Coordinates of C-alpha atoms and ligand atoms in Angstrom, one line a residue:
X155 CA 0.3 0.2 0.4
X156 CA 1.0 3.7 -0.8
X157 CA 2.3 5.8 1.8
X158 CA -0.7 7.9 2.7
X159 CA 1.0 11.8 3.5
X160 CA -1.8 14.4 4.8
X161 CA -1.3 17.6 4.6
X162 CA -2.5 20.9 5.6
X163 CA -3.9 23.4 3.6
X164 CA -2.0 26.3 5.0
X165 CA -3.3 29.3 3.4
X166 CA -6.4 27.9 4.0
X167 CA -5.4 26.7 8.1
X168 CA -4.0 30.4 8.2
X169 CA -6.9 32.9 7.2
X170 CA -9.2 30.5 9.7
X171 CA -6.8 30.7 12.7
X172 CA -6.6 34.4 12.4
X173 CA -10.2 34.7 11.6
X174 CA -10.7 33.0 14.8
X175 CA -7.9 34.6 16.9
X176 CA -9.8 38.1 15.9
X177 CA -13.4 36.7 16.7
X178 CA -11.3 35.8 20.1
X179 CA -11.1 39.2 21.8
X180 CA -14.8 40.1 21.6
X181 CA -16.4 38.5 24.4
X182 CA -18.4 35.5 22.4
X183 CA -16.9 32.8 20.3
X184 CA -19.3 32.3 17.4
X185 CA -17.6 29.4 15.9
X186 CA -18.8 26.2 17.1
X187 CA -21.2 28.1 18.9
X188 CA -24.4 26.3 19.6
X189 CA -28.4 28.1 19.0
X190 CA -28.3 27.8 23.1
X191 CA -24.8 29.7 23.0
X192 CA -26.5 31.7 20.6
X193 CA -29.4 32.3 23.0
X194 CA -27.2 33.2 25.9
X195 CA -25.3 35.6 23.6
X196 CA -28.5 37.2 22.8
X197 CA -29.4 37.4 26.3
X198 CA -26.2 38.6 28.1
X199 CA -25.4 41.6 25.1
X200 CA -22.5 40.2 24.2
X201 CA -23.8 39.7 20.4
X202 CA -26.2 40.0 17.5
X203 CA -27.8 38.9 14.7
X204 CA -26.5 41.1 12.9
X205 CA -22.7 40.2 14.0
X206 CA -23.9 36.1 13.5
X207 CA -24.9 37.2 10.0
X208 CA -21.9 39.6 9.2
X209 CA -19.5 36.6 10.3
X210 CA -21.5 33.5 8.6
X211 CA -20.8 35.6 5.4
X212 CA -17.6 36.2 5.4
X213 CA -17.1 33.1 6.4
X214 CA -18.7 31.9 3.5
X215 CA -16.6 34.3 1.5
X216 CA -13.3 32.9 2.5
X217 CA -14.6 29.2 2.0
X218 CA -16.9 28.9 -0.5
X219 CA -14.1 29.0 -3.0
X220 CA -13.0 25.4 -1.6
X221 CA -15.8 24.0 -0.3
X222 CA -19.2 24.7 -2.4
X223 CA -21.1 24.3 0.3
X224 CA -23.4 27.3 -1.1
X225 CA -24.6 28.7 -4.1
X226 CA -26.7 31.8 -2.8
X227 CA -26.6 33.7 -0.4
X228 CA -29.5 36.4 1.0
X229 CA -29.1 40.1 0.0
X230 CA -31.3 40.6 2.7
X231 CA -30.2 38.4 5.8
X232 CA -28.3 41.8 6.8
X233 CA -31.9 43.4 7.0
X234 CA -33.6 40.2 8.5
X235 CA -30.8 40.2 11.3
X236 CA -30.8 44.1 12.4
X237 CA -34.9 43.2 12.4
X238 CA -34.9 40.5 14.5
X239 CA -31.7 42.5 17.1
X240 CA -34.7 45.5 17.1
X241 CA -37.0 43.6 17.9
X242 CA -35.1 42.3 20.7
X243 CA -33.9 45.2 22.3
X244 CA -37.9 46.4 22.5
X245 CA -39.3 43.4 24.0
X246 CA -35.9 43.4 26.7
X247 CA -37.0 47.2 27.5
X248 CA -40.3 46.2 28.3
X249 CA -39.1 43.4 30.4
X250 CA -35.5 42.8 30.7
X251 CA -35.3 39.5 31.5
X252 CA -37.4 37.9 28.9
X253 CA -36.6 35.5 25.8
X254 CA -37.7 37.1 22.3
X255 CA -38.9 34.4 20.4
X256 CA -37.9 31.0 20.1
X257 CA -34.8 29.5 20.2
X258 CA -34.0 30.3 16.9
X259 CA -35.0 34.6 16.8
X260 CA -32.3 35.3 15.1
X261 CA -30.4 32.2 13.9
X262 CA -29.1 32.5 10.7
X263 CA -30.0 28.9 8.8
X264 CA -29.2 28.1 5.0
X265 CA -31.9 25.9 2.9
X266 CA -30.9 23.3 1.1
X267 CA -31.6 25.0 -3.3
X268 CA -34.8 22.8 -3.4
X269 CA -36.5 24.7 -0.4
X270 CA -37.9 27.9 -2.1
X271 CA -38.8 30.9 -0.8
X272 CA -40.4 33.9 -2.3
X273 CA -37.7 36.8 -2.0
X274 CA -34.3 37.7 -3.5
X275 CA -32.9 34.0 -3.8
X276 CA -33.7 31.7 -7.0
X277 CA -34.7 28.1 -5.6
X278 CA -33.5 25.6 -8.8
X279 CA -32.4 22.6 -6.6
X280 CA -29.0 23.8 -8.4
X281 CA -29.7 23.3 -12.1
X282 CA -29.6 26.7 -14.6
X283 CA -33.2 25.2 -15.9
X284 CA -34.6 26.4 -12.6
X285 CA -32.3 30.1 -12.8
X286 CA -34.8 32.7 -12.8
X287 CA -38.0 30.6 -11.6
X288 CA -40.5 33.1 -9.1
X289 CA -42.4 30.5 -6.8
X290 CA -45.3 31.8 -5.6
X291 CA -45.0 31.2 -2.1
X292 CA -42.7 30.1 0.8
X293 CA -42.4 26.6 1.4
X294 CA -44.4 25.0 4.2
X295 CA -41.0 24.8 6.7
X296 CA -39.4 27.8 5.4
X297 CA -43.1 29.9 7.2
X298 CA -42.1 28.2 9.9
X299 CA -38.5 29.2 9.9
X300 CA -39.8 32.8 9.4
X301 CA -42.4 32.8 11.8
X302 CA -40.2 31.3 15.0
X303 CA -37.8 34.1 13.7
X304 CA -35.3 32.7 11.8
X305 CA -32.7 34.4 9.6
X306 CA -32.8 33.0 5.9
X307 CA -29.1 33.0 5.1
X308 CA -29.2 31.8 2.0
X309 CA -29.6 28.7 -0.2
X310 CA -27.2 25.4 0.2
X311 CA -24.8 23.2 -2.9
X312 CA -26.6 20.1 -4.0
X313 CA -26.3 16.8 -5.8
X314 CA -28.7 18.6 -8.4
X315 CA -32.3 17.7 -8.6
X316 CA -31.8 16.1 -5.1
X317 CA -29.2 13.6 -7.5
X318 CA -32.4 12.5 -9.4
X319 CA -31.0 13.1 -12.7
X320 CA -29.1 11.1 -13.3
X321 CA -27.9 6.8 -12.3
X322 CA -24.6 7.4 -11.7
X323 CA -25.2 10.2 -9.0
X324 CA -23.4 14.3 -8.9
X325 CA -21.5 13.2 -6.3
X326 CA -22.4 16.4 -4.3
X327 CA -22.0 18.9 -7.9
X328 CA -24.5 21.2 -9.7
X329 CA -24.6 23.6 -12.8
X330 CA -24.6 26.3 -9.9
X331 CA -23.5 25.2 -7.1
X332 CA -19.6 23.4 -8.6
X333 CA -18.2 20.4 -7.1
X334 CA -19.0 20.1 -3.1
X335 CA -16.2 19.1 -1.2
X336 CA -15.6 17.3 1.8
X337 CA -13.9 19.7 4.6
X338 CA -12.5 16.9 6.4
X339 CA -10.8 15.1 3.7
X340 CA -10.8 17.3 0.5
X341 CA -10.6 14.8 -1.5
X342 CA -13.3 12.3 0.2
X343 CA -16.7 11.8 -0.9
X344 CA -18.9 14.9 0.3
X345 CA -22.1 12.8 -0.3
X346 CA -25.1 14.1 -1.2
X347 CA -28.1 15.2 -1.8
X348 CA -28.0 17.8 1.1
X349 CA -24.3 18.1 0.3
X350 CA -23.9 22.1 0.5
X351 CA -26.1 21.8 3.5
X352 CA -23.8 19.9 5.5
X353 CA -20.2 21.2 4.7
X354 CA -21.8 24.1 5.7
X355 CA -22.9 23.0 9.5
X356 CA -19.7 21.2 9.7
X357 CA -17.2 23.6 8.5
X358 CA -19.6 26.3 10.4
X359 CA -21.0 28.0 7.5
X360 CA -23.9 29.0 8.9
X361 CA -25.4 28.2 12.9
X362 CA -28.3 25.5 11.3
X363 CA -29.4 24.1 8.2
X364 CA -32.0 21.7 6.4
X365 CA -31.2 19.2 3.9
X366 CA -33.8 17.4 2.5
X367 CA -34.3 13.2 2.2
X368 CA -35.9 10.6 -0.2
X369 CA -33.4 8.0 0.4
X370 CA -29.8 8.6 2.4
X371 CA -29.9 12.4 1.2
X372 CA -29.7 13.9 4.9
X373 CA -28.6 10.5 6.8
X374 CA -25.0 10.0 4.2
X375 CA -23.8 14.0 3.9
X376 CA -24.5 13.6 7.6
X377 CA -22.3 10.8 8.7
X378 CA -19.8 12.1 6.1
X379 CA -19.3 15.2 6.9
X380 CA -19.7 14.8 10.7
X381 CA -22.7 16.2 11.3
X382 CA -26.2 15.9 12.8
X383 CA -29.1 15.0 10.5
X384 CA -32.6 14.6 11.4
X385 CA -34.7 12.6 8.6
X386 CA -38.3 13.3 10.2
X387 CA -41.0 10.9 9.3
X388 CA -42.8 11.1 6.0
X389 CA -45.6 13.9 6.5
X390 CA -43.9 15.1 10.1
X391 CA -42.6 18.3 8.8
X392 CA -44.6 19.7 5.1
X393 CA -43.1 19.7 1.7
X394 CA -44.9 21.7 0.3
X395 CA -42.4 24.3 -2.2
X396 CA -39.9 22.0 -1.9
X397 CA -38.6 21.1 -5.2
X398 CA -40.2 17.2 -5.6
X399 CA -39.0 13.4 -6.2
X400 CA -41.9 10.8 -3.9
X401 CA -44.6 11.9 -2.4
X402 CA -44.0 8.9 -0.6
X403 CA -40.9 9.2 0.7
X404 CA -39.6 13.0 0.4
X405 CA -39.0 14.7 3.8
X406 CA -37.2 18.0 5.4
X407 CA -35.0 18.2 8.4
X408 CA -32.6 19.7 9.7
X409 CA -28.4 19.0 9.6
X410 CA -27.0 21.1 12.3
X411 CA -23.1 20.5 14.2
X412 CA -24.7 19.2 17.9
X413 CA -28.0 17.1 18.5
X414 CA -29.5 19.8 20.2
X415 CA -29.5 22.3 17.3
X416 CA -31.3 19.9 15.2
X417 CA -33.9 19.2 17.8
X418 CA -34.7 23.0 17.7
X419 CA -34.6 23.3 14.2
X420 CA -37.2 20.4 14.1
X421 CA -39.4 22.0 16.6
X422 CA -39.5 24.9 14.5
X423 CA -40.2 23.0 11.2
X424 CA -42.7 20.1 12.4
X425 CA -46.5 20.6 11.5
X426 CA -49.7 21.3 9.7
X427 CA -49.3 22.4 6.3
X428 CA -53.1 22.6 3.9
X429 CA -50.3 22.8 0.8
X430 CA -49.6 19.0 2.0
X431 CA -52.5 18.6 4.1
X432 CA -53.2 14.7 3.7
X433 CA -49.2 14.0 4.8
X434 CA -48.9 16.7 7.9
X435 CA -52.0 16.1 8.5
X436 CA -51.6 12.0 9.4
X437 CA -48.0 12.6 10.7
X438 CA -49.4 15.1 13.7
X439 CA -50.3 12.9 15.7
X440 CA -46.6 11.9 16.2
X441 CA -45.8 15.6 17.2
X442 CA -45.5 15.4 21.3
X443 CA -47.2 18.2 23.3
X444 CA -44.5 20.8 24.1
X445 CA -42.6 19.6 21.3
X446 CA -38.8 17.8 21.2
X447 CA -36.4 19.6 23.3
X448 CA -37.8 17.4 26.3
X449 CA -36.1 14.7 25.1
X450 CA -32.7 16.2 25.3
X451 CA -32.5 13.8 28.5
X452 CA -29.2 12.9 29.6
X453 CA -30.3 9.6 30.8
X454 CA -31.5 8.7 27.6
X455 CA -30.2 5.5 26.5
X456 CA -31.2 3.7 29.9
X457 CA -33.7 0.8 29.7
X458 CA -33.3 1.2 25.1
X459 CA -34.3 -2.0 23.9
X460 CA -31.7 -1.7 20.8
X461 CA -31.4 -3.6 17.4
X462 CA -28.3 -4.2 15.2
X463 CA -29.2 -6.2 12.5
X464 CA -27.5 -8.2 10.1
X465 CA -25.7 -6.4 6.8
X466 CA -25.0 -3.4 7.6
X467 CA -22.0 -4.0 9.9
X468 CA -20.2 -6.0 6.9
X469 CA -16.4 -4.6 8.9
X470 CA -13.2 -6.6 7.8
X471 CA -12.3 -7.8 11.7
X472 CA -8.8 -5.1 12.7
X473 CA -10.1 -2.1 10.6
X474 CA -10.7 1.1 12.3
X475 CA -14.8 1.2 12.0
X476 CA -15.3 -2.7 13.2
X477 CA -13.0 -1.3 15.6
X478 CA -14.8 2.1 16.5
X479 CA -18.6 0.7 16.1
X480 CA -17.6 -2.0 18.7
X481 CA -16.0 0.3 21.7
X482 CA -19.9 2.5 20.4
X483 CA -22.0 -0.5 20.7
X484 CA -20.0 -0.8 24.4
X485 CA -21.0 2.8 24.9
X486 CA -24.8 1.9 24.1
X487 CA -24.7 -0.8 26.5
X488 CA -22.7 1.2 29.3
X489 CA -25.6 4.0 29.3
X490 CA -27.8 1.5 29.9
X491 CA -29.8 0.2 27.2
X492 CA -30.4 -3.7 26.3
X493 CA -28.5 -3.9 22.1
X494 CA -29.9 -7.3 20.5
X495 CA -27.8 -8.5 17.9
X496 CA -28.1 -10.8 15.4
X497 CA -31.3 -9.9 13.9
X498 CA -32.8 -10.0 10.3
X499 CA -34.4 -7.4 8.4
X500 CA -36.8 -10.4 6.1
X501 CA -36.3 -9.9 2.5
X502 CA -33.4 -7.0 3.0
X503 CA -31.8 -8.0 0.2
X504 CA -35.0 -7.5 -1.9
X505 CA -35.5 -4.0 -0.2
X506 CA -32.0 -3.4 -1.4
X507 CA -32.4 -4.1 -4.5
X508 CA -33.6 -0.6 -5.3
X509 CA -33.3 -2.0 -9.6
X510 CA -35.1 -4.7 -9.8
X511 CA -37.9 -4.7 -6.5
X512 CA -40.0 -2.0 -8.7
X513 CA -38.6 1.4 -7.4
X514 CA -36.9 2.2 -10.3
X515 CA -40.5 2.4 -11.8
X516 CA -42.3 4.5 -9.3
X517 CA -39.9 6.9 -8.2
X518 CA -39.1 8.0 -11.9
X519 CA -43.4 8.1 -12.3
X520 CA -44.2 9.4 -9.0
X521 CA -41.3 11.9 -9.6
X522 CA -42.3 13.4 -13.0
X523 CA -46.2 14.1 -11.7
X524 CA -44.7 15.5 -8.4
X525 CA -42.4 17.8 -10.7
X526 CA -44.3 18.8 -13.2
X527 CA -47.0 19.6 -10.8
X528 CA -44.6 22.3 -8.7
X529 CA -43.2 23.8 -11.4
X530 CA -46.8 24.4 -13.4
X531 CA -47.4 25.9 -9.5
X532 CA -44.7 28.6 -9.9
X533 CA -45.9 32.4 -10.5
X534 CA -42.6 32.9 -13.0
X535 CA -40.7 29.9 -14.3
X536 CA -38.6 29.0 -17.8
X537 CA -39.5 25.4 -17.9
X538 CA -42.7 24.1 -17.0
X539 CA -42.1 20.6 -17.1
X540 CA -40.2 17.8 -17.3
X541 CA -39.9 17.7 -20.8
X542 CA -38.7 21.2 -21.1
X543 CA -36.2 20.7 -18.2
X544 CA -34.1 17.6 -20.3
X545 CA -34.5 19.7 -23.3
X546 CA -32.5 22.5 -21.3
X547 CA -30.5 20.2 -20.5
X548 CA -29.9 18.7 -24.0
X549 CA -29.1 22.6 -25.1
X550 CA -26.2 23.2 -23.1
X551 CA -24.5 20.2 -22.1
X552 CA -21.7 21.6 -21.7
X553 CA -22.7 24.1 -18.6
X554 CA -24.8 20.7 -17.5
X555 CA -22.3 18.4 -18.0
X556 CA -24.1 16.1 -19.9
X557 CA -21.5 14.2 -21.2
X558 CA -20.2 13.2 -17.4
X559 CA -22.8 12.4 -16.4
X560 CA -25.9 12.0 -18.3
X561 CA -30.1 12.2 -17.6
X562 CA -30.5 8.7 -17.8
X563 CA -33.5 9.4 -14.9
X564 CA -35.5 11.8 -16.6
X565 CA -35.4 10.4 -19.9
X566 CA -37.1 7.2 -17.9
X567 CA -39.1 9.8 -15.9
X568 CA -40.5 11.8 -19.3
X569 CA -41.4 8.3 -20.6
X570 CA -43.9 7.3 -17.8
X571 CA -47.7 7.9 -18.0
X572 CA -48.5 8.5 -14.0
X573 CA -49.6 6.2 -11.1
X574 CA -51.4 3.6 -13.2
X575 CA -51.9 -0.2 -11.6
X576 CA -48.5 -1.3 -12.7
X577 CA -47.4 1.5 -10.2
X578 CA -50.1 0.9 -7.5
X579 CA -49.1 -2.8 -7.2
X580 CA -45.6 -2.4 -6.8
X581 CA -46.0 0.5 -3.6
X582 CA -48.6 -2.1 -2.4
X583 CA -45.5 -4.7 -3.0
X584 CA -43.1 -2.0 -1.2
X585 CA -44.9 -1.8 1.8
X586 CA -45.5 -5.2 2.6
X587 CA -41.9 -5.3 2.3
X588 CA -41.3 -3.0 5.0
X589 CA -44.6 -4.5 6.7
X590 CA -42.8 -7.4 6.8
X591 CA -39.6 -6.4 7.0
X592 CA -37.9 -3.7 9.6
X593 CA -42.0 -2.5 10.8
X594 CA -42.2 -6.2 12.0
X595 CA -38.7 -7.1 13.3
X596 CA -39.4 -3.7 15.6
X597 CA -42.9 -4.8 16.7
X598 CA -41.4 -8.3 17.7
X599 CA -38.6 -7.5 18.7
X600 CA -40.0 -4.3 20.8
X601 CA -37.4 -2.5 19.9
X602 CA -36.4 1.6 20.6
X603 CA -34.4 1.9 17.5
X604 CA -31.9 0.0 15.0
X605 CA -28.5 1.2 14.8
X606 CA -26.5 0.6 11.7
X607 CA -23.7 2.7 9.7
X608 CA -23.8 5.7 7.8
X609 CA -27.0 6.0 5.7
X610 CA -26.8 2.3 5.1
X611 CA -30.3 1.4 6.2
X612 CA -31.6 4.6 4.3
X613 CA -33.8 2.5 1.9
X614 CA -35.7 0.4 4.5
X615 CA -36.6 3.5 6.6
X616 CA -37.7 5.0 3.0
X617 CA -39.8 3.1 2.0
X618 CA -41.5 2.6 5.2
X619 CA -41.6 6.6 5.7
X620 CA -39.2 6.3 8.4
X621 CA -37.8 8.2 10.9
X622 CA -33.2 8.2 12.2
X623 CA -30.8 10.4 13.5
X624 CA -27.6 10.1 12.5
X625 CA -24.4 11.4 14.7
X626 CA -21.0 11.4 14.5
X627 CA -19.1 8.1 15.6
X628 CA -15.6 8.0 14.5
X629 CA -13.1 9.0 11.8
X630 CA -11.6 6.5 9.3
X631 CA -7.8 5.7 8.2
X632 CA -7.4 9.0 6.3
X633 CA -9.2 11.0 8.8
X634 CA -12.7 10.7 6.9
X635 CA -15.8 10.7 9.2
X636 CA -18.6 8.2 9.1
X637 CA -21.8 8.2 11.4
X638 CA -23.7 5.9 13.8
X639 CA -27.1 6.1 13.0
X640 CA -30.8 5.6 15.0
X641 CA -33.6 4.7 12.8
X642 CA -37.2 3.7 14.4
X643 CA -40.6 2.7 13.0
X644 CA -43.1 6.0 12.5
X645 CA -43.0 9.1 15.4
X646 CA -40.1 7.5 17.3
X647 CA -38.7 10.7 17.2
X648 CA -38.9 11.2 21.1
X649 CA -36.6 8.0 21.7
X650 CA -34.3 8.4 18.3
X651 CA -33.8 12.2 19.9
X652 CA -32.8 10.7 23.9
X653 CA -30.8 7.8 22.7
X654 CA -29.2 9.7 20.3
X655 CA -28.5 12.8 22.8
X656 CA -27.0 10.7 25.2
X657 CA -24.6 8.8 22.9
X658 CA -24.0 12.5 21.6
X659 CA -22.9 13.5 25.1
X660 CA -21.2 10.2 25.8
X661 CA -18.9 10.3 22.9
X662 CA -18.3 14.2 21.7
X663 CA -17.2 12.9 18.8
X664 CA -17.1 15.6 15.9
X665 CA -14.6 17.4 15.7
X666 CA -14.2 20.8 13.8
X667 CA -12.6 20.2 9.7
X668 CA -9.3 21.0 9.3
X669 CA -9.7 21.0 5.2
X670 CA -7.0 18.1 5.2
X671 CA -5.5 17.9 1.7
X672 CA -5.3 14.2 1.3
X673 CA -2.5 12.9 -1.0
X674 CA -3.1 9.0 -1.9
Ligands
NAG90 C1 -22.5 35.7 27.9 O1 -22.7 34.6 27.4 C2 -21.8 33.9 26.2 C3 -22.5 32.5 25.6 O2 -22.6 31.7 26.6 C4 -20.5 33.7 26.9 O3 -19.4 33.5 25.8 C5 -20.1 35.3 27.0 O4 -18.6 34.9 27.7 C6 -20.8 35.9 27.9 N1 -20.5 37.8 28.1 C7 -21.5 37.7 29.2 C8 -20.8 39.1 28.8 O5 -21.5 37.8 30.0
NAG91 C1 -30.4 34.9 -8.7 O1 -30.8 34.6 -9.6 C2 -30.0 35.9 -11.1 C3 -30.0 35.2 -12.4 O2 -31.2 35.0 -12.7 C4 -29.1 36.7 -10.1 O3 -28.9 38.0 -11.1 C5 -29.5 36.5 -9.1 O4 -28.4 37.3 -8.2 C6 -29.5 35.7 -7.7 N1 -30.3 36.1 -6.5 C7 -29.4 36.0 -5.8 C8 -29.3 36.2 -4.4 O5 -28.4 35.2 -5.8
NAG92 C1 -38.8 5.8 -23.7 O1 -39.8 5.8 -25.1 C2 -39.3 5.5 -26.3 C3 -40.7 5.1 -26.9 O2 -41.1 3.8 -26.1 C4 -38.3 4.5 -26.3 O3 -37.5 4.7 -27.5 C5 -36.8 4.8 -25.3 O4 -35.8 4.0 -25.7 C6 -37.7 5.3 -24.0 N1 -36.4 5.5 -23.3 C7 -36.0 5.3 -22.3 C8 -34.9 6.4 -21.3 O5 -37.0 4.4 -21.4
NAG93 C1 -40.9 -11.4 2.9 O1 -40.4 -12.4 4.3 C2 -41.9 -13.2 4.7 C3 -41.2 -13.9 5.4 O2 -39.4 -14.2 5.3 C4 -42.7 -13.5 3.1 O3 -43.9 -14.4 4.3 C5 -43.3 -12.5 3.0 O4 -43.6 -13.0 1.7 C6 -42.1 -11.9 2.0 N1 -42.7 -10.0 1.7 C7 -42.1 -9.8 -0.1 C8 -43.4 -8.3 -0.3 O5 -41.5 -11.0 -0.4
NAG94 C1 -19.6 4.9 6.3 O1 -18.2 6.2 5.5 C2 -17.2 5.9 5.2 C3 -16.8 7.1 5.1 O2 -16.6 7.2 4.1 C4 -16.6 4.7 4.9 O3 -15.3 4.3 4.8 C5 -17.0 3.2 5.3 O4 -17.0 2.5 5.2 C6 -19.3 3.1 5.1 N1 -19.8 2.5 5.7 C7 -20.6 1.7 5.5 C8 -20.7 0.5 6.2 O5 -21.2 2.1 4.4

């Protein structure tokens, strides 16, 4: 094996260090600050929302040429921050000890570029085809963020079209955002499709971010960029105003540096939305009175039954990951959980064989019909159908890197004609696979969660609309992060949060990235 050499990207590191030193002279250290730190800073007067926004804008300007995490910054972010500061001052004058709004008041949040905003920002899913399109209104989750007082900082890069343009995947690339880079090891895959959200959270380019997932798009980039990602139960968060793939599987969730931060964002974005009525009504029964923050408990693993399904931890013995995961499972046991190994998810190989189990027929059909609905609802758009997007790509082969990536899924999807008898039969079969598979296992074994590495369980969860939380678990030989995933049944967010939070507090794995340039 050739000798591996890791070297610091010196000029960048110097810039970051100088910057950190400058910030350190002041009372408040913004880098690595949590949502709670930020609110404390607001309350004790050592921080303003305006200063936060200035910090992140500066950080984005410095790091984005390297990391390509952000597509656009919001020209109105500073004004929104100033408004939040003024509100806080007004309220403090009236009642000095009062907290202003909720925990996200004045906090800058970055949105994946498939989440629409009705403001000066573009919403393009990374594609040049949607540039200039105008949404009729904010996405449901954005309305809730604004109501919570959050500042919309900008739009994050992604796998173009949330990785549904092409079969080989664009690997963190979009025409508008360029190639996203893993801030831990620049040559390592950043994964996607919520690439920029995870990179930006990891590299302190925003206080918090939102991603979306159809199958792995929050869990994978969160794992590989050493941040916390919550993939909520489908319908817990509104999909209205989000460039869709599959109404059965799409979900919107937070990507943040800590479990507590992610949970506070989750609290702000969950709930019923008349524009995504069926799914959000069905899931609203899962939302606990008093929200999710109450589940950030230090003893959240005590008495929990956690399953380790076969087929996921296939690391050769002696590898860093095998050793680390064994240690982590020991930690889970020490924290009072019962770990049950050697469990089987029925039909696992069928579930994971997305090219053969009917998903390759259903997802393109769902995509075409829901995308065309999204496009027709825009108040202005240069393209109004999938067919027009395909034509746009054909007309811009260089900018859209058609030769490298193609657009095969688009072409397959364009050939579909809606959800007919075949598609309904496949959906029925997928539901049965989920019911006979993880759902049955969890019930039979009375599990609170299963634990798996990275996003490897994502398809199992996706077909059942089930939730998961990924937490930083370690760093491989080259320093590339990996994650550990707590997955469960629909509505299991409270106990997943308890377990993930306790695990995070007991392990404290995450370290800020050092932008290593690996030579391999
Ligand atoms: C205010 O709170 C922040 C966050 O905990 C802390 O870093 C800072 O030192 C505090 N400043 C003052 C003036 O109390
Ligand atoms: C949105 O896209 C237009 C080009 O169509 C560009 O001029 C504008 O600056 C973009 N908005 C932002 C906030 O970057
Ligand atoms: C779409 O349908 C046409 C006509 O049946 C066929 O020639 C073409 O190969 C199909 N394309 C894909 C990508 O399936
Ligand atoms: C999955 O496995 C179970 C038990 O092994 C079997 O009874 C069932 O028919 C399978 N379901 C599907 C949809 O393949
Ligand atoms: C998890 O991610 C790490 C980092 O990319 C990788 O080395 C490892 O093989 C992944 N594990 C699984 C099970 O996918």
